[in-house]
CSV table of C-alpha atoms in Angstrom, one decimal:
chain,number,residue,atom,x,y,z
A,1,MET,CA,0.0,0.0,0.0
A,2,ALA,CA,1.2,3.5,-0.8
A,3,ARG,CA,2.6,5.3,2.3
A,4,GLN,CA,2.0,8.9,1.4
A,5,ILE,CA,-1.2,10.9,0.7
A,6,PRO,CA,-0.6,13.5,-2.0
A,7,ALA,CA,-0.4,17.1,-0.6
A,8,LEU,CA,-3.3,19.3,-1.5
A,9,PRO,CA,-3.2,23.0,-2.5
A,10,GLN,CA,-3.9,25.2,0.5
A,11,SER,CA,-6.3,27.3,-1.5
A,12,PHE,CA,-8.6,24.3,-1.8
A,13,ALA,CA,-8.5,23.0,1.8
A,14,PRO,CA,-11.6,24.2,3.7
A,15,GLY,CA,-10.5,22.7,7.0
A,16,THR,CA,-11.6,19.6,8.8
A,17,HIS,CA,-14.2,21.4,10.9
A,18,SER,CA,-15.8,23.6,8.3
A,19,VAL,CA,-19.5,23.6,7.7
A,20,PHE,CA,-20.1,23.3,4.0
A,21,SER,CA,-23.9,23.8,4.1
A,22,ASP,CA,-26.4,23.3,6.8
A,23,GLN,CA,-30.1,23.9,6.5
A,24,SER,CA,-30.4,26.9,8.8
A,25,GLY,CA,-28.1,29.3,7.1
A,26,PHE,CA,-24.5,28.4,7.9
A,27,PHE,CA,-23.5,28.3,4.2
A,28,SER,CA,-19.9,27.3,4.0
A,29,LEU,CA,-19.1,29.7,6.7
A,30,ASP,CA,-15.7,28.7,7.9
A,31,SER,CA,-14.6,27.8,4.4
A,32,SER,CA,-15.7,31.2,3.1
A,33,VAL,CA,-14.2,33.2,5.9
A,34,PRO,CA,-12.3,31.4,8.7
A,35,GLY,CA,-14.1,31.7,11.9
A,36,LEU,CA,-17.3,33.2,10.4
A,37,SER,CA,-19.6,30.7,12.1
A,38,LYS,CA,-18.3,31.8,15.4
A,39,VAL,CA,-18.7,35.4,14.4
A,40,ILE,CA,-22.4,34.8,13.8
A,41,LEU,CA,-22.9,33.0,17.1
A,42,ASN,CA,-21.1,35.8,19.0
A,43,LYS,CA,-23.2,38.4,17.3
A,44,LEU,CA,-26.3,36.6,18.3
A,45,ASN,CA,-25.0,36.1,21.9
A,46,MET,CA,-25.3,32.3,21.4
A,47,LYS,CA,-23.0,29.7,22.9
A,48,GLY,CA,-23.3,27.1,20.2
A,49,TYR,CA,-25.3,25.5,17.4
A,50,GLY,CA,-28.0,24.3,19.8
A,51,GLU,CA,-29.1,27.8,20.5
A,52,TYR,CA,-28.8,28.7,16.9
A,53,ARG,CA,-31.0,25.8,15.9
A,54,ALA,CA,-33.7,27.0,18.4
A,55,ALA,CA,-33.8,30.3,16.6
A,56,GLY,CA,-35.2,28.6,13.6
A,57,GLY,CA,-38.3,27.5,15.4
A,58,SER,CA,-40.6,28.8,18.0
A,59,GLN,CA,-38.2,28.3,21.0
A,60,THR,CA,-36.7,31.6,22.0
A,61,LYS,CA,-36.0,31.1,25.7
A,62,THR,CA,-32.3,30.2,25.2
A,63,THR,CA,-31.6,33.1,22.9
A,64,THR,CA,-31.1,36.8,23.8
A,65,PHE,CA,-32.2,38.6,20.6
A,66,ARG,CA,-35.5,40.4,20.8
A,67,SER,CA,-37.0,39.3,17.5
A,68,GLN,CA,-36.3,37.2,14.4
A,69,LYS,CA,-35.8,40.5,12.6
A,70,GLU,CA,-32.9,41.4,14.9
A,71,MET,CA,-31.4,38.0,14.3
A,72,PHE,CA,-31.5,38.4,10.5
A,73,GLU,CA,-30.0,41.9,10.8
A,74,LYS,CA,-27.1,40.6,12.9
A,75,MET,CA,-26.6,37.6,10.6
A,76,GLU,CA,-26.5,40.0,7.6
A,77,ASP,CA,-23.9,42.1,9.3
A,78,SER,CA,-21.6,39.1,9.5
A,79,TYR,CA,-21.9,38.5,5.8
A,80,LYS,CA,-20.8,42.1,4.9
A,81,LEU,CA,-17.5,42.0,3.2
A,82,CYS,CA,-16.4,44.2,0.3
A,83,ALA,CA,-16.3,41.9,-2.8
A,84,ASN,CA,-13.4,43.9,-4.2
A,85,CYS,CA,-11.1,44.9,-1.4
A,86,GLU,CA,-12.4,42.4,1.1
A,87,LYS,CA,-12.7,44.8,4.0
A,88,ARG,CA,-15.3,44.4,6.7
A,89,SER,CA,-17.5,47.1,8.1
A,90,ASP,CA,-15.4,47.3,11.2
A,91,GLN,CA,-12.3,48.0,9.1
A,92,LEU,CA,-13.9,51.1,7.5
A,93,PRO,CA,-14.0,54.7,8.8
A,94,ASN,CA,-17.8,54.6,8.2
A,95,ALA,CA,-19.4,51.3,9.4
A,96,GLN,CA,-22.4,52.0,7.2
A,97,ALA,CA,-20.4,52.4,4.0
A,98,LEU,CA,-20.9,48.8,2.8
A,99,LYS,CA,-23.8,48.7,0.3
A,100,ARG,CA,-25.4,45.8,-1.5
A,101,CYS,CA,-25.5,45.3,-5.2
A,102,VAL,CA,-29.1,46.3,-6.1
A,103,ARG,CA,-29.4,43.4,-8.6
A,104,CYS,CA,-28.3,40.4,-6.5
A,105,LEU,CA,-28.6,41.8,-3.0
A,106,ASN,CA,-25.7,39.5,-2.1
A,107,ALA,CA,-22.4,41.2,-3.0
A,108,TYR,CA,-21.3,44.2,-0.8
A,109,TYR,CA,-19.0,47.1,-1.7
A,110,CYS,CA,-17.4,49.8,0.4
A,111,SER,CA,-17.5,52.4,-2.3
A,112,LYS,CA,-18.6,53.1,-5.8
A,113,GLU,CA,-15.0,52.8,-6.9
A,114,CYS,CA,-14.8,49.3,-5.6
A,115,GLN,CA,-18.1,48.4,-7.2
A,116,LYS,CA,-16.9,49.7,-10.6
A,117,ALA,CA,-13.6,47.9,-10.3
A,118,ASP,CA,-15.3,44.7,-9.5
A,119,TRP,CA,-18.1,44.8,-12.1
A,120,SER,CA,-16.2,42.9,-14.9
A,121,LYS,CA,-16.0,40.0,-12.5
A,122,HIS,CA,-19.3,40.4,-10.7
A,123,LYS,CA,-21.5,40.6,-13.8
A,124,LYS,CA,-20.7,37.0,-14.6
A,125,PHE,CA,-22.1,35.8,-11.3
A,126,CYS,CA,-24.7,38.5,-10.3
A,127,SER,CA,-27.8,36.6,-11.5
A,128,GLU,CA,-26.7,33.4,-9.7
A,129,LEU,CA,-25.9,35.2,-6.6
A,130,ARG,CA,-29.4,36.6,-6.5
A,131,LEU,CA,-30.6,33.0,-6.3
A,132,VAL,CA,-28.2,32.3,-3.4
A,133,ALA,CA,-29.6,35.4,-1.6
A,134,VAL,CA,-33.2,34.3,-2.0
A,135,ASP,CA,-32.5,30.7,-1.0
A,136,ARG,CA,-30.7,31.9,2.1
A,137,VAL,CA,-34.0,33.2,3.4
A,138,VAL,CA,-36.4,30.6,2.0
A,139,GLU,CA,-34.4,27.7,3.5
A,140,TRP,CA,-35.6,28.8,7.0
A,141,LEU,CA,-39.0,27.3,6.1
A,142,VAL,CA,-37.4,23.9,6.6
A,143,PHE,CA,-37.3,24.6,10.3
A,144,LYS,CA,-40.8,26.1,10.3
A,145,GLY,CA,-42.1,22.7,9.0
A,146,ASP,CA,-43.2,24.1,5.6
A,147,LEU,CA,-40.5,22.4,3.6
A,148,PRO,CA,-40.0,20.0,2.1
A,149,PHE,CA,-43.4,20.0,0.5
A,150,PRO,CA,-45.4,16.7,0.5
A,151,THR,CA,-44.5,14.2,-2.3
A,152,ASP,CA,-46.4,11.4,-3.8
A,153,LYS,CA,-45.7,7.6,-4.0
A,154,TRP,CA,-43.6,6.9,-7.1
A,155,SER,CA,-45.7,5.8,-10.1
A,156,LYS,CA,-42.6,4.4,-11.9
A,157,PRO,CA,-39.9,2.0,-10.8
A,158,GLN,CA,-36.6,3.5,-9.7
A,159,SER,CA,-34.9,2.3,-12.9
A,160,GLU,CA,-37.1,4.6,-15.0
A,161,VAL,CA,-36.5,7.8,-12.9
A,162,LYS,CA,-33.0,8.8,-14.0
A,163,CYS,CA,-32.9,12.5,-13.2
A,164,TRP,CA,-34.9,15.4,-11.6
A,165,ASP,CA,-36.9,16.0,-14.8
A,166,ASP,CA,-38.2,12.4,-14.5
A,167,TRP,CA,-39.0,12.9,-10.9
A,168,LEU,CA,-40.9,16.2,-11.5
A,169,ALA,CA,-42.9,14.6,-14.4
A,170,MET,CA,-43.9,11.8,-12.1
A,171,GLN,CA,-45.0,14.2,-9.3
A,172,GLY,CA,-47.2,16.3,-11.6
A,173,ASP,CA,-48.3,19.9,-11.0
A,174,LEU,CA,-46.6,21.2,-7.8
A,175,THR,CA,-48.8,24.3,-7.6
A,176,PRO,CA,-51.4,22.9,-5.1
A,177,ARG,CA,-48.5,22.0,-2.8
A,178,LEU,CA,-46.5,25.2,-3.2
A,179,ASP,CA,-49.3,27.8,-3.0
A,180,PRO,CA,-50.2,27.2,0.7
A,181,ILE,CA,-46.5,27.8,1.5
A,182,LEU,CA,-46.3,31.0,-0.6
A,183,THR,CA,-49.4,32.5,1.0
A,184,GLY,CA,-48.6,31.2,4.5
A,185,THR,CA,-47.8,33.3,7.5
A,186,ASN,CA,-44.3,31.9,7.8
A,187,MET,CA,-43.3,33.1,4.3
A,188,LYS,CA,-44.7,36.5,5.0
A,189,ASP,CA,-42.9,36.8,8.3
A,190,LEU,CA,-39.6,35.7,6.8
A,191,TRP,CA,-39.4,38.5,4.3
A,192,THR,CA,-40.7,41.1,6.8
A,193,ASN,CA,-37.9,40.1,9.2
A,194,ALA,CA,-35.2,39.5,6.7
A,195,GLY,CA,-35.1,43.2,5.7
A,196,ARG,CA,-35.1,42.3,2.0
A,197,PRO,CA,-37.7,43.0,-0.7
A,198,ARG,CA,-40.0,39.9,-1.2
A,199,PRO,CA,-39.2,38.4,-4.7
A,200,GLU,CA,-41.9,37.7,-7.3
A,201,GLU,CA,-44.1,34.6,-6.8
A,202,ASP,CA,-42.5,32.7,-9.6
A,203,ASP,CA,-39.0,33.4,-8.2
A,204,LEU,CA,-40.2,32.1,-4.8
A,205,LYS,CA,-41.7,29.0,-6.3
A,206,GLN,CA,-38.3,28.2,-7.9
A,207,SER,CA,-36.6,28.8,-4.6
A,208,LEU,CA,-38.9,26.5,-2.8
A,209,TRP,CA,-38.0,23.8,-5.3
A,210,ARG,CA,-34.3,24.4,-5.1
A,211,VAL,CA,-34.3,24.2,-1.3
A,212,SER,CA,-36.4,21.1,-1.4
A,213,SER,CA,-34.1,19.5,-3.9
A,214,GLU,CA,-31.2,19.7,-1.5
A,215,PHE,CA,-33.3,17.9,1.1
A,216,LEU,CA,-34.5,15.3,-1.4
A,217,SER,CA,-31.1,14.8,-2.9
A,218,ARG,CA,-30.0,12.8,0.1
A,219,PRO,CA,-32.5,9.9,-0.1
A,220,LEU,CA,-32.3,9.9,-3.8
A,221,THR,CA,-28.5,9.7,-3.7
A,222,ILE,CA,-28.8,6.7,-1.4
A,223,ALA,CA,-31.1,5.0,-3.9
A,224,TRP,CA,-28.6,5.8,-6.6
A,225,GLY,CA,-26.1,3.8,-4.5
A,226,PHE,CA,-28.6,0.9,-4.5
A,227,ARG,CA,-28.7,1.0,-8.3
A,228,LEU,CA,-24.9,1.2,-8.6
A,229,PHE,CA,-24.3,-1.8,-6.4
A,230,GLY,CA,-27.3,-3.9,-7.3
A,231,LEU,CA,-29.0,-3.7,-3.9
A,232,ASN,CA,-32.7,-4.5,-3.9
A,233,PRO,CA,-34.8,-3.4,-0.9
A,234,TYR,CA,-37.7,-5.6,-2.1
A,235,SER,CA,-35.6,-8.8,-1.8
A,236,ARG,CA,-34.3,-8.2,1.8
A,237,PRO,CA,-33.9,-5.5,4.4
A,238,LEU,CA,-31.0,-3.1,3.9
A,239,THR,CA,-28.9,-1.1,6.3
A,240,ILE,CA,-27.2,2.1,5.3
A,241,HIS,CA,-24.5,3.8,7.3
A,242,LEU,CA,-24.3,7.5,6.7
A,243,VAL,CA,-20.7,8.4,7.7
A,244,GLY,CA,-19.3,11.8,8.4
A,245,ALA,CA,-22.8,13.1,9.3
A,246,GLY,CA,-22.8,16.4,11.0
A,247,HIS,CA,-24.8,19.7,11.3
A,248,THR,CA,-25.8,19.5,7.6
A,249,GLU,CA,-27.7,16.2,8.0
A,250,THR,CA,-28.7,16.3,11.6
A,251,MET,CA,-29.6,19.9,12.6
A,252,GLY,CA,-33.3,19.9,12.9
A,253,ALA,CA,-33.5,16.3,11.6
A,254,ARG,CA,-36.7,14.4,11.9
A,255,LEU,CA,-37.5,10.7,11.9
A,256,THR,CA,-39.3,11.2,8.6
A,257,ASP,CA,-36.4,12.8,6.7
A,258,TYR,CA,-35.8,9.7,4.5
A,259,ASP,CA,-39.4,8.7,3.9
A,260,GLU,CA,-38.9,9.5,0.2
A,261,LEU,CA,-37.4,6.0,0.2
A,262,ASN,CA,-40.7,4.6,1.3
A,263,ARG,CA,-42.5,6.3,-1.6
A,264,MET,CA,-39.7,5.2,-3.9
A,265,PHE,CA,-39.9,1.5,-2.8
A,266,PRO,CA,-43.5,0.9,-1.6
A,267,GLY,CA,-43.8,-2.4,0.3
A,268,HIS,CA,-40.0,-2.8,0.8
A,269,GLN,CA,-38.5,-5.2,3.3
A,270,GLY,CA,-37.2,-2.5,5.7
A,271,LEU,CA,-34.5,0.2,5.6
A,272,GLU,CA,-32.3,1.5,8.3
A,273,VAL,CA,-30.3,4.7,8.0
A,274,VAL,CA,-27.6,5.0,10.8
A,275,MET,CA,-26.0,8.4,10.9
A,276,VAL,CA,-22.5,8.4,12.3
A,277,GLY,CA,-20.3,11.4,13.0
A,278,PRO,CA,-18.5,13.3,15.8
A,279,GLU,CA,-20.5,16.5,15.1
A,280,LEU,CA,-24.1,15.1,15.3
A,281,VAL,CA,-26.7,17.5,16.7
A,282,GLN,CA,-28.9,16.1,19.4
A,283,GLY,CA,-32.4,15.4,18.4
A,284,PRO,CA,-35.0,12.6,18.0
A,285,ILE,CA,-32.8,10.7,15.5
A,286,VAL,CA,-30.1,10.1,18.2
A,287,ARG,CA,-31.3,6.7,19.3
A,288,PRO,CA,-29.7,3.3,19.3
A,289,PRO,CA,-29.4,1.5,16.0
A,290,LEU,CA,-31.2,-1.8,15.3
A,291,ARG,CA,-29.3,-5.0,16.0
A,292,ALA,CA,-31.1,-6.9,13.2
A,293,PHE,CA,-33.6,-6.3,10.5
A,294,GLY,CA,-35.6,-3.1,10.4
A,295,PRO,CA,-39.4,-2.9,10.3
A,296,ARG,CA,-40.9,-3.7,7.0
A,297,GLN,CA,-42.1,-1.0,4.8
A,298,ARG,CA,-40.5,1.7,7.0
A,299,VAL,CA,-37.3,3.7,7.1
A,300,TYR,CA,-35.8,3.6,10.6
A,301,ILE,CA,-33.3,6.4,11.4
A,302,SER,CA,-30.8,6.2,14.2
A,303,ALA,CA,-27.5,7.9,15.1
A,304,TYR,CA,-24.1,7.4,16.8
A,305,LYS,CA,-22.0,10.4,17.8
A,306,GLY,CA,-18.3,9.5,17.1
A,307,LEU,CA,-16.0,8.4,14.4
A,308,TYR,CA,-17.0,5.5,12.2
A,309,HIS,CA,-14.2,3.2,13.2
A,310,GLN,CA,-15.2,3.8,16.8
A,311,PHE,CA,-18.8,3.0,16.0
A,312,TRP,CA,-17.7,-0.2,14.3
A,313,GLU,CA,-15.6,-1.3,17.3
A,314,ASP,CA,-18.2,-0.3,19.9
A,315,LEU,CA,-21.4,-1.6,18.3
A,316,VAL,CA,-21.0,-3.5,15.0
A,317,GLU,CA,-18.3,-5.9,16.1
A,318,LYS,CA,-20.3,-6.6,19.3
A,319,GLU,CA,-23.4,-7.2,17.1
A,320,GLU,CA,-25.2,-4.3,18.8
A,321,ALA,CA,-25.7,-2.8,15.3
A,322,ALA,CA,-26.2,-4.4,11.9
A,323,LYS,CA,-23.4,-4.5,9.4
A,324,PRO,CA,-24.0,-2.2,6.5
A,325,ASP,CA,-25.1,-3.1,3.0
A,326,LEU,CA,-24.0,0.3,1.8
A,327,VAL,CA,-22.0,3.2,3.3
A,328,VAL,CA,-22.7,6.7,2.1
A,329,GLY,CA,-20.9,10.0,2.8
A,330,PHE,CA,-22.3,13.3,1.7
A,331,HIS,CA,-19.3,15.4,0.7
A,332,PRO,CA,-17.2,14.3,3.7
A,333,GLY,CA,-14.3,16.5,2.7
A,334,PHE,CA,-11.5,14.0,3.6
A,335,ASP,CA,-9.7,15.2,0.5
A,336,ALA,CA,-9.0,18.5,2.3
A,337,SER,CA,-8.1,17.0,5.7
A,338,GLN,CA,-4.5,17.7,6.7
A,339,GLY,CA,-4.9,15.2,9.5
A,340,LEU,CA,-6.2,12.3,7.4
A,341,ASP,CA,-4.5,9.7,9.5
A,342,GLN,CA,-6.3,10.8,12.6
A,343,GLY,CA,-9.7,11.3,11.0
A,344,TRP,CA,-10.8,9.6,7.8
A,345,LEU,CA,-8.0,7.2,7.2
A,346,PRO,CA,-9.1,4.5,9.7
A,347,THR,CA,-12.6,4.7,8.3
A,348,LEU,CA,-11.4,4.4,4.7
A,349,LEU,CA,-9.2,1.4,5.5
A,350,LEU,CA,-12.0,-0.3,7.3
A,351,LEU,CA,-14.3,0.1,4.4
A,352,ARG,CA,-11.6,-1.2,2.1
A,353,ASP,CA,-10.6,-4.2,4.1
A,354,TYR,CA,-14.2,-5.3,4.9
A,355,GLU,CA,-15.1,-4.8,1.2
A,356,ILE,CA,-18.1,-2.7,2.0
A,357,PRO,CA,-19.9,-1.0,-0.9
A,358,ALA,CA,-19.4,2.8,-0.5
A,359,LEU,CA,-20.7,5.8,-2.3
A,360,PHE,CA,-19.4,9.3,-1.4
A,361,THR,CA,-20.4,12.7,-2.9
A,362,ALA,CA,-18.5,15.9,-3.5
A,363,LEU,CA,-19.4,19.6,-3.9
A,364,SER,CA,-17.6,19.9,-7.2
A,365,GLU,CA,-15.6,18.0,-9.8
A,366,THR,CA,-12.4,19.3,-8.3
A,367,GLU,CA,-13.3,17.9,-4.9
A,368,MET,CA,-14.2,14.6,-6.5
A,369,THR,CA,-10.9,14.5,-8.4
A,370,TYR,CA,-8.8,15.0,-5.3
A,371,SER,CA,-10.8,12.4,-3.4
A,372,LEU,CA,-10.2,9.9,-6.2
A,373,GLN,CA,-6.5,10.6,-6.0
A,374,ILE,CA,-6.5,9.7,-2.3
A,375,LEU,CA,-8.5,6.5,-2.8
A,376,LEU,CA,-6.0,5.4,-5.5
A,377,GLU,CA,-3.2,6.0,-3.1
A,378,LEU,CA,-5.0,3.7,-0.7
A,379,GLU,CA,-5.4,1.1,-3.5
A,380,MET,CA,-9.2,1.2,-3.4
A,381,ASP,CA,-11.1,-0.6,-6.1
A,382,LEU,CA,-13.0,2.3,-7.7
A,383,LYS,CA,-16.3,1.3,-9.2
A,384,GLY,CA,-17.4,4.6,-10.8
A,385,SER,CA,-17.6,8.4,-10.6
A,386,GLY,CA,-19.2,11.3,-12.3
A,387,GLN,CA,-22.1,13.8,-12.0
A,388,ASN,CA,-24.9,12.9,-9.6
A,389,PRO,CA,-28.2,13.0,-11.5
A,390,PHE,CA,-29.9,13.9,-8.2
A,391,ALA,CA,-27.6,16.7,-7.1
A,392,SER,CA,-29.0,19.6,-5.2
A,393,LEU,CA,-30.2,22.4,-7.4
A,394,LYS,CA,-29.5,25.1,-4.7
A,395,PRO,CA,-26.4,27.1,-5.6
A,396,GLU,CA,-23.9,27.9,-2.8
A,397,VAL,CA,-20.9,30.1,-2.8
A,398,LEU,CA,-17.5,29.1,-1.4
A,399,GLY,CA,-14.6,31.5,-0.7
A,400,SER,CA,-14.4,35.0,0.8
A,401,CYS,CA,-15.3,36.6,-2.6
A,402,PRO,CA,-18.9,36.0,-3.9
A,403,ASN,CA,-17.6,36.3,-7.5
A,404,THR,CA,-16.8,32.6,-7.8
A,405,PRO,CA,-18.7,29.7,-9.5
A,406,ALA,CA,-21.4,28.3,-7.3
A,407,VAL,CA,-21.2,24.7,-6.0
A,408,TYR,CA,-24.0,22.3,-5.4
A,409,CYS,CA,-24.4,19.7,-2.6
A,410,ASN,CA,-23.9,16.1,-3.9
A,411,SER,CA,-23.1,17.4,-7.3
A,412,HIS,CA,-20.6,14.5,-8.0
A,413,TYR,CA,-20.2,11.0,-6.7
A,414,PHE,CA,-17.6,8.3,-6.5
A,415,SER,CA,-18.1,4.7,-5.5
A,416,PHE,CA,-15.6,2.1,-4.4
A,417,GLN,CA,-15.5,-1.4,-2.8
A,418,GLY,CA,-12.6,-3.4,-1.5
A,419,LEU,CA,-8.9,-3.6,-2.4
A,420,LEU,CA,-7.8,-3.1,-6.0
A,421,GLU,CA,-6.5,-6.3,-7.4
A,422,THR,CA,-3.1,-6.1,-9.0
A,423,ALA,CA,-1.7,-8.6,-11.4
A,424,GLU,CA,1.5,-10.4,-10.3
A,425,PHE,CA,4.0,-11.4,-12.9
A,426,GLU,CA,6.6,-14.1,-12.4
A,427,GLU,CA,10.2,-13.3,-12.9
A,428,PRO,CA,11.4,-14.6,-16.4
A,429,GLU,CA,13.7,-17.5,-16.3
A,430,ASP,CA,17.3,-17.0,-17.5
């Protein structure tokens, strides 16, 4: 086995504890500006993510802001950074000097000179940044319970639903499901409190779909893994281990989050999704995993807080948790870890040596490419890679400057299983 992991460029490494995208607004905070997530928490006088999560719902006892409007204002303050010179408001003589681009309402500038100097770059991204700004508000409806909108039982087998267009065609007209959200009190209150002009109804409909696509991307990506490895939930119960789970997957998580698999495979033999990760957020899903087969025709979600190889030693080897039929990781970011040997390496070697089918996703083709390089160094048997047909459609921006191409959760995938077989040649006789 190769002894070294190739070094990665510092400009690409977001850090082992960065938050790529969670559902309550921490969009790539630490990878965009180091320490930005802590800045927001400090501005809100919050001690941690638990209090921040409470702000998304009706619980306000543990928070110190006077209203949701004040919370949005303070969050917006923490996003303010001149897109050209990268100065923050506290670095300027006039703290009120930063003004938003009137088109996208996302990029900030400290002066007209900076805005003019940046326009040649910004004009390429302005329209997409507007979508990012709208989605940043709309995604709070996930915590209000309005999203994701209800979906129907699949009328076609999984093999015939190959992309989002197929899924949408099967669901039919979404208007009756989206209109109550558009006209609801929660939507009205969000835009009143966010301090932004409310977009047109068609723009809001598209945003509702983009935010929902990120949510639905997870169960559909798991099903994509079933297809790649020939796993059939109709023939036997299946156990899926979701490794590297953190704030993105577990903040505000509900026991019904993966019920799209029920609608996809009606009458299945039972599915269990076990979320494993050191940064799990406490909630109803944090309960012991099943020791054997899950309940038929249901998706059972459980969770373990810790690293995957620890979970394996503590529960799987002791037969207190079922062995996985598939392991899935949603853009785990091990390609950017400078401490791979202390974090992901034991997990990757465990997956390889036990020959467990695994499907991981990445935020971009670049991230996927770096991940594949590491897996090749570990002599993994790569089964496939490419664009995920069920990637999130919600754009997100990485980096301190907003004028960069957007990335999308689960945009690419790569799958692997076991050790790569190498041919051995006998030495020729003299």
